[in-house]
Amino acid sequence: MQNKNAEMARAIAEQVDRHGGRTFYVGGMVRDRLLGRENKDIDIEVHGIPADELGRILSELGEVTAMGASFGIFGLKHYDVDIAMPRKENATGRGHKDFEVFTDPFLGPEKAATRRDFTMNALMEDVLTGEVLDFFGGQDDMRRGIIRHVNDRTFAEDPLRVLRAAQFAARFGFRVADETVALSSRMDLSALSSERIVGEMDKAMLKAAKPSIFFSEMRAMDQLDVWFPELKALIGVEQEPTFHPEGDVWNHTMQVVDLAAGLRGQASNPRYFMYASLVHDLGKIVATQMIDGRIRAFGHEYAGVPIAKEFLGRLTNESGLIRYATNMMTLHMRPNMLAAQHAGRKPYMKLFDESVSPEDLLLLSEADFCGRDVDSSTYTYGAILQENLAFYRDAMAKPFVQGRDLIDAGFEPGPDFSEALELGHKLRISLVSKEHALPQVLAFLRRSRGIRNN
C-alpha cells in the first residue's frame, strides 16, 4: 500500500513537472524519514500550478476527491495521499480553527514553510530529486534534539502549538527551545476545545516512551493552570522520604506515568490505563498531613475520586474512561498491600471482583511501586499477584448461581431476584461452590416471600 501511494505521489510530481511546477514531500514525512522513524502518511505540496490546472492534472491520474478544496487540499480515491497547495493563514480569533486561509500556488517554498509550527516540520523534500529544503535549520535542531518554532507571529496565532511542542518533545525525547518556551508561556490556551487538548495528550501518552516529558514541558512553559490545575497542585506535596525518596507527589506521578508507558502494551485498554496512572495519587492533594512527625496520606485513594472526576471531566465526557480511572485509583494500593501481608485467597477474590480490569490493576500497582526511585528488579510481588489472579480467573470460570436456577427451582422472577443473585455472587467470590450456594440463595428467597419450609 505504501508503494502504491508513493508511486502515485511520484506520478503526480512528474505531471506537475511537465506543466512547469514542483512537488515536495512536506511535514512529518520528511522529518520522520530523516530521523529513521516510520511514517505511513504521504503529504505532498504542489507549487507553481493554479488550482484549476492542478485539478485537471489530478483528474488524469484518478478520481479526485476534494478533501478541503477551499483550503487547497485534494486527494485521489483509493490512494492515501494528501495533496495540498501552498497557503498562508491569518488568525481571526483565539481558537485553533479561527483562521482565514488563502491559497497561493506561487507563494514560494520558503514562505510556504513559514506557516509550519516547528523547524523540524518545515522541511521539504523534492519528490523527484530528493533535494531537502531546510530554510530554518530543522535538520540541525533534530540532531541537537530541539523543538524550535519557526516564526514568532505565526506560531503565536495557534495556541494548540503549545501542546504540540510538548507532545513532540515527549515522543522524540527532545527538549523545547528556550525561546519557544518563553513564547509559549505568553499564549492563552483557554479558547482551545477539550478534544484538541486530549488529542495532543493522547499522542504523548500512547506514543512516547516517557510521557512525563509532555507534562514537564507544559510546566516549564507555565501552562498547567488552565487545563491541568490538579496536576500543578501535586507540585510541592511532600511524601514520607522513607517510602518516597523521589520527592514530592509530582515527581512520583511523573515516574509512574513513565513506568506505565513501558507496561501499556500489556493493558486491556492502554489509553485508559495511562490516564489512570496519571490521576492515581491526586487524592494526596487533600489527604496529606503530618502525623506523629511523619508524612501520611491516609485514604488518599478515595479522597482523589472527586478530584479525578473534575480533572478528567474537564478533558472528556467519556464515562468509561472516568469510571475506569477512578476505579483503578481506589484500588491501586491494595494488590501490593495484600502481597506484603501474605493474604489468603478471599481478599484477592474481593479485590479482583471490584476491579474493572484486574490485569491492568496489577500493572498499575507495579508502576506505582517502582515509581519511587527504585530498581524495578526489586519488585517481588509480581509472581504472587499473578498466581492469585490466575486462581481468581479459574474460580470465576466454575458454575455459579444464575437466574435460571431460581426459576428451575419454582420461583417466579420478582424484585427480590436481584438481591438473591447478589447473595449468590457474594458466596461465589467467597469461594462457596454452586452446590452449596444455591440452597442458601433459595432459602433467602423463601424467607423473602414468606414461604415456610415443608
Short mmCIF file of C-alpha atoms in Angstrom, two decimals:
data_model
loop_
_atom_site.label_atom_id
_atom_site.label_comp_id
_atom_site.label_asym_id
_atom_site.label_seq_id
_atom_site.Cartn_x
_atom_site.Cartn_y
_atom_site.Cartn_z
CA MET A 1 0.00 0.00 0.00
CA GLN A 2 2.84 2.38 0.87
CA ASN A 3 4.49 1.68 -2.51
CA LYS A 4 1.21 2.30 -4.29
CA ASN A 5 0.83 5.68 -2.60
CA ALA A 6 4.48 6.61 -3.11
CA GLU A 7 4.21 5.68 -6.79
CA MET A 8 1.17 7.92 -7.12
CA ALA A 9 2.98 10.79 -5.41
CA ARG A 10 5.79 10.42 -7.94
CA ALA A 11 3.34 10.22 -10.84
CA ILE A 12 1.74 13.46 -9.67
CA ALA A 13 5.16 15.09 -9.34
CA GLU A 14 6.12 14.03 -12.87
CA GLN A 15 2.94 15.51 -14.34
CA VAL A 16 3.36 18.70 -12.31
CA ASP A 17 6.95 18.97 -13.52
CA ARG A 18 5.79 18.73 -17.15
CA HIS A 19 3.49 21.67 -16.51
CA GLY A 20 6.27 23.77 -15.00
CA GLY A 21 5.57 23.14 -11.32
CA ARG A 22 7.35 21.41 -8.49
CA THR A 23 6.15 18.88 -5.89
CA PHE A 24 7.51 18.40 -2.39
CA TYR A 25 7.02 15.93 0.41
CA VAL A 26 6.25 18.04 3.47
CA GLY A 27 5.77 17.87 7.22
CA GLY A 28 6.15 14.79 9.34
CA MET A 29 7.01 12.51 6.46
CA VAL A 30 10.29 14.30 5.79
CA ARG A 31 11.06 14.69 9.48
CA ASP A 32 10.48 11.03 10.29
CA ARG A 33 12.43 9.77 7.31
CA LEU A 34 15.46 11.79 8.40
CA LEU A 35 15.02 10.54 11.97
CA GLY A 36 14.74 6.93 10.78
CA ARG A 37 11.17 6.67 12.08
CA GLU A 38 8.22 5.02 10.39
CA ASN A 39 5.57 7.34 8.98
CA LYS A 40 2.87 5.98 6.70
CA ASP A 41 1.36 9.38 5.89
CA ILE A 42 2.23 10.81 2.49
CA ASP A 43 1.69 14.57 2.29
CA ILE A 44 2.76 16.49 -0.77
CA GLU A 45 2.62 20.19 -1.63
CA VAL A 46 2.38 21.32 -5.26
CA HIS A 47 3.98 24.65 -6.22
CA GLY A 48 3.64 26.69 -9.37
CA ILE A 49 0.34 25.20 -10.57
CA PRO A 50 -3.01 27.06 -10.24
CA ALA A 51 -5.86 25.19 -8.56
CA ASP A 52 -7.91 24.53 -11.69
CA GLU A 53 -4.88 23.24 -13.57
CA LEU A 54 -3.89 21.04 -10.63
CA GLY A 55 -7.42 19.65 -10.61
CA ARG A 56 -7.11 18.70 -14.29
CA ILE A 57 -3.71 17.07 -13.72
CA LEU A 58 -5.08 15.00 -10.86
CA SER A 59 -8.21 14.00 -12.77
CA GLU A 60 -6.00 12.44 -15.43
CA LEU A 61 -4.44 10.22 -12.75
CA GLY A 62 -7.56 9.18 -10.86
CA GLU A 63 -10.84 10.22 -9.32
CA VAL A 64 -10.31 13.49 -7.47
CA THR A 65 -11.78 13.92 -4.01
CA ALA A 66 -11.98 17.46 -2.69
CA MET A 67 -10.80 16.85 0.85
CA GLY A 68 -10.74 20.58 1.51
CA ALA A 69 -10.88 22.32 -1.83
CA SER A 70 -11.46 25.73 -0.25
CA PHE A 71 -8.16 25.25 1.61
CA GLY A 72 -6.37 23.90 -1.45
CA ILE A 73 -6.34 20.29 -0.27
CA PHE A 74 -7.13 17.40 -2.61
CA GLY A 75 -6.99 13.63 -2.69
CA LEU A 76 -7.40 10.75 -5.09
CA LYS A 77 -9.89 7.97 -4.48
CA HIS A 78 -8.24 4.68 -3.44
CA TYR A 79 -4.98 6.46 -2.51
CA ASP A 80 -3.79 7.72 0.86
CA VAL A 81 -2.02 10.79 -0.44
CA ASP A 82 -2.83 14.29 0.81
CA ILE A 83 -2.24 16.82 -1.94
CA ALA A 84 -2.05 20.47 -0.92
CA MET A 85 -1.36 23.83 -2.49
CA PRO A 86 0.87 26.40 -0.77
CA ARG A 87 -1.19 28.56 1.54
CA LYS A 88 -0.98 31.25 4.15
CA GLU A 89 -3.26 31.86 7.09
CA ASN A 90 -4.47 34.83 9.08
CA ALA A 91 -5.82 34.37 12.58
CA THR A 92 -9.41 35.55 13.03
CA GLY A 93 -9.84 34.52 16.67
CA ARG A 94 -8.23 32.77 19.61
CA GLY A 95 -9.23 29.19 18.81
CA HIS A 96 -7.33 26.51 16.93
CA LYS A 97 -9.71 26.73 13.95
CA ASP A 98 -10.08 30.51 13.87
CA PHE A 99 -8.11 31.12 10.69
CA GLU A 100 -8.72 32.62 7.28
CA VAL A 101 -6.87 30.55 4.67
CA PHE A 102 -5.53 31.78 1.31
CA THR A 103 -4.02 29.51 -1.32
CA ASP A 104 -1.23 30.89 -3.47
CA PRO A 105 0.43 28.49 -5.92
CA PHE A 106 3.27 30.98 -6.47
CA LEU A 107 3.94 31.75 -2.82
CA GLY A 108 7.31 30.02 -2.96
CA PRO A 109 8.66 27.18 -0.80
CA GLU A 110 10.27 29.36 1.88
CA LYS A 111 7.19 31.47 2.54
CA ALA A 112 5.02 28.35 2.46
CA ALA A 113 7.26 26.69 5.02
CA THR A 114 6.98 29.73 7.29
CA ARG A 115 3.44 28.73 8.27
CA ARG A 116 4.73 25.45 9.76
CA ASP A 117 4.96 25.17 13.52
CA PHE A 118 8.48 23.87 14.17
CA THR A 119 11.70 23.84 12.23
CA MET A 120 11.71 20.05 12.02
CA ASN A 121 8.23 20.15 10.49
CA ALA A 122 9.15 22.87 7.98
CA LEU A 123 11.44 20.57 5.99
CA MET A 124 10.52 19.94 2.35
CA GLU A 125 11.83 17.23 0.05
CA ASP A 126 11.58 17.35 -3.73
CA VAL A 127 9.63 14.25 -4.74
CA LEU A 128 11.63 13.77 -7.96
CA THR A 129 15.17 14.77 -6.97
CA GLY A 130 15.23 14.05 -3.25
CA GLU A 131 16.62 17.52 -2.52
CA VAL A 132 15.77 18.62 1.02
CA LEU A 133 14.92 22.28 1.53
CA ASP A 134 15.71 23.41 5.06
CA PHE A 135 15.13 27.13 5.47
CA PHE A 136 15.12 27.30 9.26
CA GLY A 137 17.76 24.86 10.48
CA GLY A 138 15.40 21.98 11.12
CA GLN A 139 17.97 19.26 10.48
CA ASP A 140 20.43 20.83 12.90
CA ASP A 141 17.68 21.15 15.54
CA MET A 142 16.83 17.47 15.11
CA ARG A 143 20.47 16.47 15.52
CA ARG A 144 20.57 18.51 18.74
CA GLY A 145 17.20 17.24 19.95
CA ILE A 146 15.47 20.61 19.99
CA ILE A 147 11.86 21.60 19.27
CA ARG A 148 12.05 25.17 17.96
CA HIS A 149 9.26 27.29 16.48
CA VAL A 150 9.64 28.74 13.00
CA ASN A 151 8.10 32.18 13.31
CA ASP A 152 7.03 34.24 16.32
CA ARG A 153 3.92 35.69 14.69
CA THR A 154 2.52 32.57 13.03
CA PHE A 155 3.32 30.34 15.99
CA ALA A 156 1.55 32.63 18.45
CA GLU A 157 -1.60 32.63 16.31
CA ASP A 158 -2.34 28.98 17.13
CA PRO A 159 -2.39 28.14 20.87
CA LEU A 160 -2.60 24.40 20.13
CA ARG A 161 1.05 24.59 19.15
CA VAL A 162 1.98 24.90 22.82
CA LEU A 163 0.69 21.37 23.37
CA ARG A 164 2.17 20.17 20.09
CA ALA A 165 5.58 21.34 21.29
CA ALA A 166 5.17 19.36 24.49
CA GLN A 167 3.93 16.18 22.82
CA PHE A 168 6.66 16.25 20.17
CA ALA A 169 9.24 16.67 22.94
CA ALA A 170 7.79 13.62 24.69
CA ARG A 171 7.54 11.46 21.57
CA PHE A 172 11.03 12.23 20.30
CA GLY A 173 12.78 12.68 23.63
CA PHE A 174 13.67 16.25 22.64
CA ARG A 175 13.53 19.48 24.62
CA VAL A 176 11.66 22.65 23.74
CA ALA A 177 13.95 25.55 22.83
CA ASP A 178 14.20 28.33 25.39
CA GLU A 179 12.74 30.93 23.04
CA THR A 180 9.82 28.62 22.24
CA VAL A 181 9.23 28.07 25.96
CA ALA A 182 9.23 31.83 26.52
CA LEU A 183 6.79 32.49 23.68
CA SER A 184 4.54 29.61 24.70
CA SER A 185 4.33 30.88 28.27
CA ARG A 186 2.62 34.04 26.99
CA MET A 187 -0.07 32.23 24.97
CA ASP A 188 -3.67 31.75 26.09
CA LEU A 189 -4.96 28.16 25.93
CA SER A 190 -8.42 28.81 27.34
CA ALA A 191 -10.18 29.01 23.95
CA LEU A 192 -8.99 25.55 22.86
CA SER A 193 -11.51 22.73 22.87
CA SER A 194 -11.07 19.81 25.23
CA GLU A 195 -10.99 17.49 22.21
CA ARG A 196 -7.86 19.21 20.91
CA ILE A 197 -6.19 19.09 24.33
CA VAL A 198 -6.88 15.38 24.70
CA GLY A 199 -5.79 14.74 21.12
CA GLU A 200 -2.30 16.05 21.89
CA MET A 201 -2.21 14.35 25.30
CA ASP A 202 -3.11 11.03 23.71
CA LYS A 203 -0.15 11.26 21.35
CA ALA A 204 2.19 11.75 24.28
CA MET A 205 0.54 9.13 26.47
CA LEU A 206 0.39 6.43 23.79
CA LYS A 207 3.42 7.13 21.60
CA ALA A 208 6.10 8.44 23.96
CA ALA A 209 8.49 6.28 25.93
CA LYS A 210 8.43 9.00 28.61
CA PRO A 211 5.07 10.81 28.58
CA SER A 212 6.24 12.76 31.64
CA ILE A 213 8.19 14.99 29.27
CA PHE A 214 4.87 16.33 27.95
CA PHE A 215 3.87 17.48 31.43
CA SER A 216 7.33 18.72 32.43
CA GLU A 217 7.46 20.85 29.27
CA MET A 218 3.97 22.19 29.96
CA ARG A 219 5.20 23.03 33.45
CA ALA A 220 8.31 24.75 32.07
CA MET A 221 6.05 26.80 29.80
CA ASP A 222 3.88 27.72 32.82
CA GLN A 223 0.86 26.23 31.06
CA LEU A 224 -0.62 23.90 33.68
CA ASP A 225 -3.17 26.34 35.12
CA VAL A 226 -5.93 26.25 32.51
CA TRP A 227 -6.23 22.53 31.72
CA PHE A 228 -4.10 20.77 34.34
CA PRO A 229 -4.53 22.60 37.67
CA GLU A 230 -4.90 19.35 39.59
CA LEU A 231 -1.54 18.17 38.29
CA LYS A 232 0.02 21.50 39.20
CA ALA A 233 -1.35 21.06 42.72
CA LEU A 234 0.84 17.94 43.09
CA ILE A 235 3.96 20.11 42.98
CA GLY A 236 5.33 20.50 46.47
CA VAL A 237 3.04 17.96 48.11
CA GLU A 238 5.58 16.15 50.23
CA GLN A 239 5.78 12.41 50.83
CA GLU A 240 7.44 10.38 53.56
CA PRO A 241 11.08 10.13 52.39
CA THR A 242 11.44 6.60 53.76
CA PHE A 243 8.87 5.35 51.28
CA HIS A 244 9.24 8.01 48.60
CA PRO A 245 12.85 9.08 48.12
CA GLU A 246 11.91 10.51 44.70
CA GLY A 247 10.45 13.62 46.32
CA ASP A 248 7.02 15.23 46.01
CA VAL A 249 3.87 13.73 44.51
CA TRP A 250 4.55 15.43 41.17
CA ASN A 251 7.86 13.58 40.85
CA HIS A 252 6.24 10.31 41.88
CA THR A 253 3.37 10.72 39.41
CA MET A 254 5.74 11.50 36.56
CA GLN A 255 7.80 8.38 37.33
CA VAL A 256 4.67 6.25 37.50
CA VAL A 257 3.41 7.60 34.16
CA ASP A 258 6.73 6.72 32.51
CA LEU A 259 6.76 3.24 34.02
CA ALA A 260 3.14 2.77 32.92
CA ALA A 261 4.21 3.66 29.39
CA GLY A 262 6.52 0.65 29.46
CA LEU A 263 3.61 -1.57 30.53
CA ARG A 264 0.77 -0.10 28.45
CA GLY A 265 1.20 -2.66 25.70
CA GLN A 266 0.03 -5.32 28.16
CA ALA A 267 -3.05 -3.37 29.28
CA SER A 268 -6.56 -4.24 28.12
CA ASN A 269 -7.08 -0.56 27.29
CA PRO A 270 -3.71 1.22 27.02
CA ARG A 271 -5.27 4.67 26.77
CA TYR A 272 -7.47 4.29 29.83
CA PHE A 273 -4.55 2.71 31.67
CA MET A 274 -2.29 5.69 31.01
CA TYR A 275 -4.88 8.17 32.27
CA ALA A 276 -5.37 6.06 35.39
CA SER A 277 -1.63 6.20 36.04
CA LEU A 278 -1.75 9.98 35.71
CA VAL A 279 -4.53 10.53 38.27
CA HIS A 280 -3.83 7.68 40.70
CA ASP A 281 -2.45 9.88 43.50
CA LEU A 282 -4.47 13.08 43.08
CA GLY A 283 -6.04 12.38 46.47
CA LYS A 284 -2.75 13.25 48.17
CA ILE A 285 -3.51 16.90 47.39
CA VAL A 286 -6.13 16.90 50.17
CA ALA A 287 -5.23 13.84 52.24
CA THR A 288 -1.57 14.54 53.04
CA GLN A 289 -0.84 15.56 56.61
CA MET A 290 1.87 15.30 59.27
CA ILE A 291 1.06 12.67 61.91
CA ASP A 292 3.49 11.98 64.77
CA GLY A 293 6.31 13.56 62.81
CA ARG A 294 5.70 11.53 59.65
CA ILE A 295 4.04 12.46 56.38
CA ARG A 296 0.90 10.43 55.81
CA ALA A 297 -1.87 10.42 53.20
CA PHE A 298 -4.41 8.03 54.68
CA GLY A 299 -7.41 7.43 52.45
CA HIS A 300 -5.97 9.34 49.52
CA GLU A 301 -7.14 6.65 47.14
CA TYR A 302 -10.75 7.57 47.95
CA ALA A 303 -10.21 11.31 48.52
CA GLY A 304 -8.91 11.57 44.97
CA VAL A 305 -12.08 10.36 43.27
CA PRO A 306 -13.90 13.74 43.11
CA ILE A 307 -10.66 15.46 42.13
CA ALA A 308 -10.05 12.97 39.32
CA LYS A 309 -13.65 13.32 38.13
CA GLU A 310 -13.28 17.09 37.92
CA PHE A 311 -9.94 16.83 36.15
CA LEU A 312 -10.98 14.17 33.65
CA GLY A 313 -14.42 15.73 33.20
CA ARG A 314 -12.74 18.92 32.03
CA LEU A 315 -10.97 16.93 29.33
CA THR A 316 -13.57 14.41 28.22
CA ASN A 317 -17.14 13.18 28.63
CA GLU A 318 -16.05 9.56 28.20
CA SER A 319 -17.82 7.92 31.10
CA GLY A 320 -15.96 4.65 30.50
CA LEU A 321 -12.57 6.32 30.89
CA ILE A 322 -13.61 8.19 34.04
CA ARG A 323 -15.15 5.05 35.57
CA TYR A 324 -12.03 3.01 34.76
CA ALA A 325 -9.61 5.63 36.09
CA THR A 326 -11.44 6.23 39.36
CA ASN A 327 -11.89 2.51 39.93
CA MET A 328 -8.18 1.95 39.42
CA MET A 329 -7.44 4.89 41.71
CA THR A 330 -9.42 3.48 44.62
CA LEU A 331 -7.82 0.03 44.30
CA HIS A 332 -4.24 0.80 43.26
CA MET A 333 -2.67 0.27 46.69
CA ARG A 334 -4.39 -2.97 47.63
CA PRO A 335 -2.57 -5.57 45.47
CA ASN A 336 0.86 -4.76 46.91
CA MET A 337 -0.58 -4.49 50.43
CA LEU A 338 -2.19 -7.93 50.18
CA ALA A 339 1.01 -9.43 48.83
CA ALA A 340 3.05 -7.84 51.62
CA GLN A 341 0.59 -9.20 54.21
CA HIS A 342 0.67 -12.72 52.72
CA ALA A 343 -3.11 -12.54 52.42
CA GLY A 344 -5.25 -15.58 51.71
CA ARG A 345 -7.44 -16.19 48.69
CA LYS A 346 -10.62 -14.43 49.75
CA PRO A 347 -9.24 -10.87 49.96
CA TYR A 348 -7.82 -11.27 46.46
CA MET A 349 -11.17 -12.57 45.22
CA LYS A 350 -12.90 -9.50 46.61
CA LEU A 351 -10.27 -7.16 45.20
CA PHE A 352 -10.35 -8.59 41.68
CA ASP A 353 -14.13 -8.67 41.72
CA GLU A 354 -14.22 -4.94 42.47
CA SER A 355 -11.75 -4.11 39.68
CA VAL A 356 -12.84 -3.08 36.20
CA SER A 357 -9.69 -4.80 34.94
CA PRO A 358 -7.70 -6.94 37.39
CA GLU A 359 -4.87 -7.45 34.90
CA ASP A 360 -4.49 -3.69 34.42
CA LEU A 361 -4.72 -3.11 38.17
CA LEU A 362 -1.66 -5.29 38.72
CA LEU A 363 0.22 -3.34 36.06
CA LEU A 364 -0.64 -0.06 37.78
CA SER A 365 0.41 -1.47 41.17
CA GLU A 366 3.76 -2.43 39.69
CA ALA A 367 4.27 1.04 38.21
CA ASP A 368 3.23 2.65 41.50
CA PHE A 369 5.69 0.54 43.49
CA CYS A 370 8.59 1.17 41.13
CA GLY A 371 7.86 4.88 40.69
CA ARG A 372 9.88 5.66 43.81
CA ASP A 373 13.45 5.80 42.55
CA VAL A 374 13.77 2.04 42.98
CA ASP A 375 15.11 -0.60 40.65
CA SER A 376 12.22 -2.45 39.01
CA SER A 377 14.04 -5.72 39.75
CA THR A 378 13.23 -5.14 43.44
CA TYR A 379 9.54 -5.58 42.71
CA THR A 380 8.95 -9.04 44.15
CA TYR A 381 5.17 -9.14 44.36
CA GLY A 382 4.50 -9.84 40.71
CA ALA A 383 4.58 -13.63 40.87
CA ILE A 384 2.26 -13.97 43.86
CA LEU A 385 -0.18 -11.43 42.44
CA GLN A 386 -0.31 -13.21 39.10
CA GLU A 387 -0.78 -16.56 40.83
CA ASN A 388 -3.75 -15.17 42.79
CA LEU A 389 -5.18 -13.60 39.64
CA ALA A 390 -4.98 -16.96 37.87
CA PHE A 391 -6.77 -18.53 40.83
CA TYR A 392 -9.48 -15.86 40.61
CA ARG A 393 -9.98 -16.43 36.89
CA ASP A 394 -10.20 -20.18 37.43
CA ALA A 395 -12.68 -19.78 40.29
CA MET A 396 -14.88 -17.42 38.27
CA ALA A 397 -14.97 -19.91 35.41
CA LYS A 398 -16.70 -22.51 37.58
CA PRO A 399 -20.52 -22.91 37.68
CA PHE A 400 -22.39 -20.32 39.74
CA VAL A 401 -25.96 -19.44 40.72
CA GLN A 402 -27.91 -17.77 37.91
CA GLY A 403 -31.45 -16.57 37.42
CA ARG A 404 -32.49 -19.69 35.54
CA ASP A 405 -31.51 -21.79 38.57
CA LEU A 406 -34.05 -19.88 40.65
CA ILE A 407 -36.75 -20.30 38.01
CA ASP A 408 -35.96 -24.02 37.72
CA ALA A 409 -36.49 -24.23 41.49
CA GLY A 410 -40.05 -22.94 41.00
CA PHE A 411 -39.65 -19.23 41.76
CA GLU A 412 -41.27 -16.58 39.60
CA PRO A 413 -38.98 -13.64 38.79
CA GLY A 414 -39.57 -10.69 41.09
CA PRO A 415 -37.90 -7.65 42.68
CA ASP A 416 -36.05 -9.86 45.15
CA PHE A 417 -34.30 -11.79 42.37
CA SER A 418 -31.56 -9.15 42.19
CA GLU A 419 -30.92 -9.44 45.94
CA ALA A 420 -30.87 -13.22 45.66
CA LEU A 421 -28.40 -13.14 42.80
CA GLU A 422 -26.27 -10.62 44.68
CA LEU A 423 -26.15 -13.06 47.58
CA GLY A 424 -25.15 -15.78 45.15
CA HIS A 425 -22.37 -13.56 43.84
CA LYS A 426 -21.05 -12.84 47.32
CA LEU A 427 -20.96 -16.55 48.03
CA ARG A 428 -19.20 -17.11 44.72
CA ILE A 429 -16.35 -14.72 45.49
CA SER A 430 -16.20 -16.23 48.98
CA LEU A 431 -15.31 -19.47 47.20
CA VAL A 432 -18.57 -21.24 48.05
CA SER A 433 -19.37 -23.77 45.34
CA LYS A 434 -22.62 -23.56 43.41
CA GLU A 435 -23.69 -26.82 45.03
CA HIS A 436 -23.56 -25.19 48.47
CA ALA A 437 -24.50 -21.65 47.41
CA LEU A 438 -27.77 -22.49 45.66
CA PRO A 439 -29.54 -23.83 48.79
CA GLN A 440 -28.61 -20.63 50.65
CA VAL A 441 -29.95 -18.46 47.86
CA LEU A 442 -33.19 -20.44 47.65
CA ALA A 443 -33.58 -20.18 51.43
CA PHE A 444 -33.22 -16.40 51.13
CA LEU A 445 -35.99 -16.30 48.51
CA ARG A 446 -38.29 -18.41 50.66
CA ARG A 447 -37.79 -16.06 53.60
CA SER A 448 -38.24 -13.04 51.36
CA ARG A 449 -41.57 -14.39 50.11
CA GLY A 450 -42.80 -15.76 53.42
CA ILE A 451 -42.66 -19.35 52.24
CA ARG A 452 -42.34 -21.85 55.06
CA ASN A 453 -40.14 -24.88 54.70
CA ASN A 454 -42.16 -28.11 54.43
#
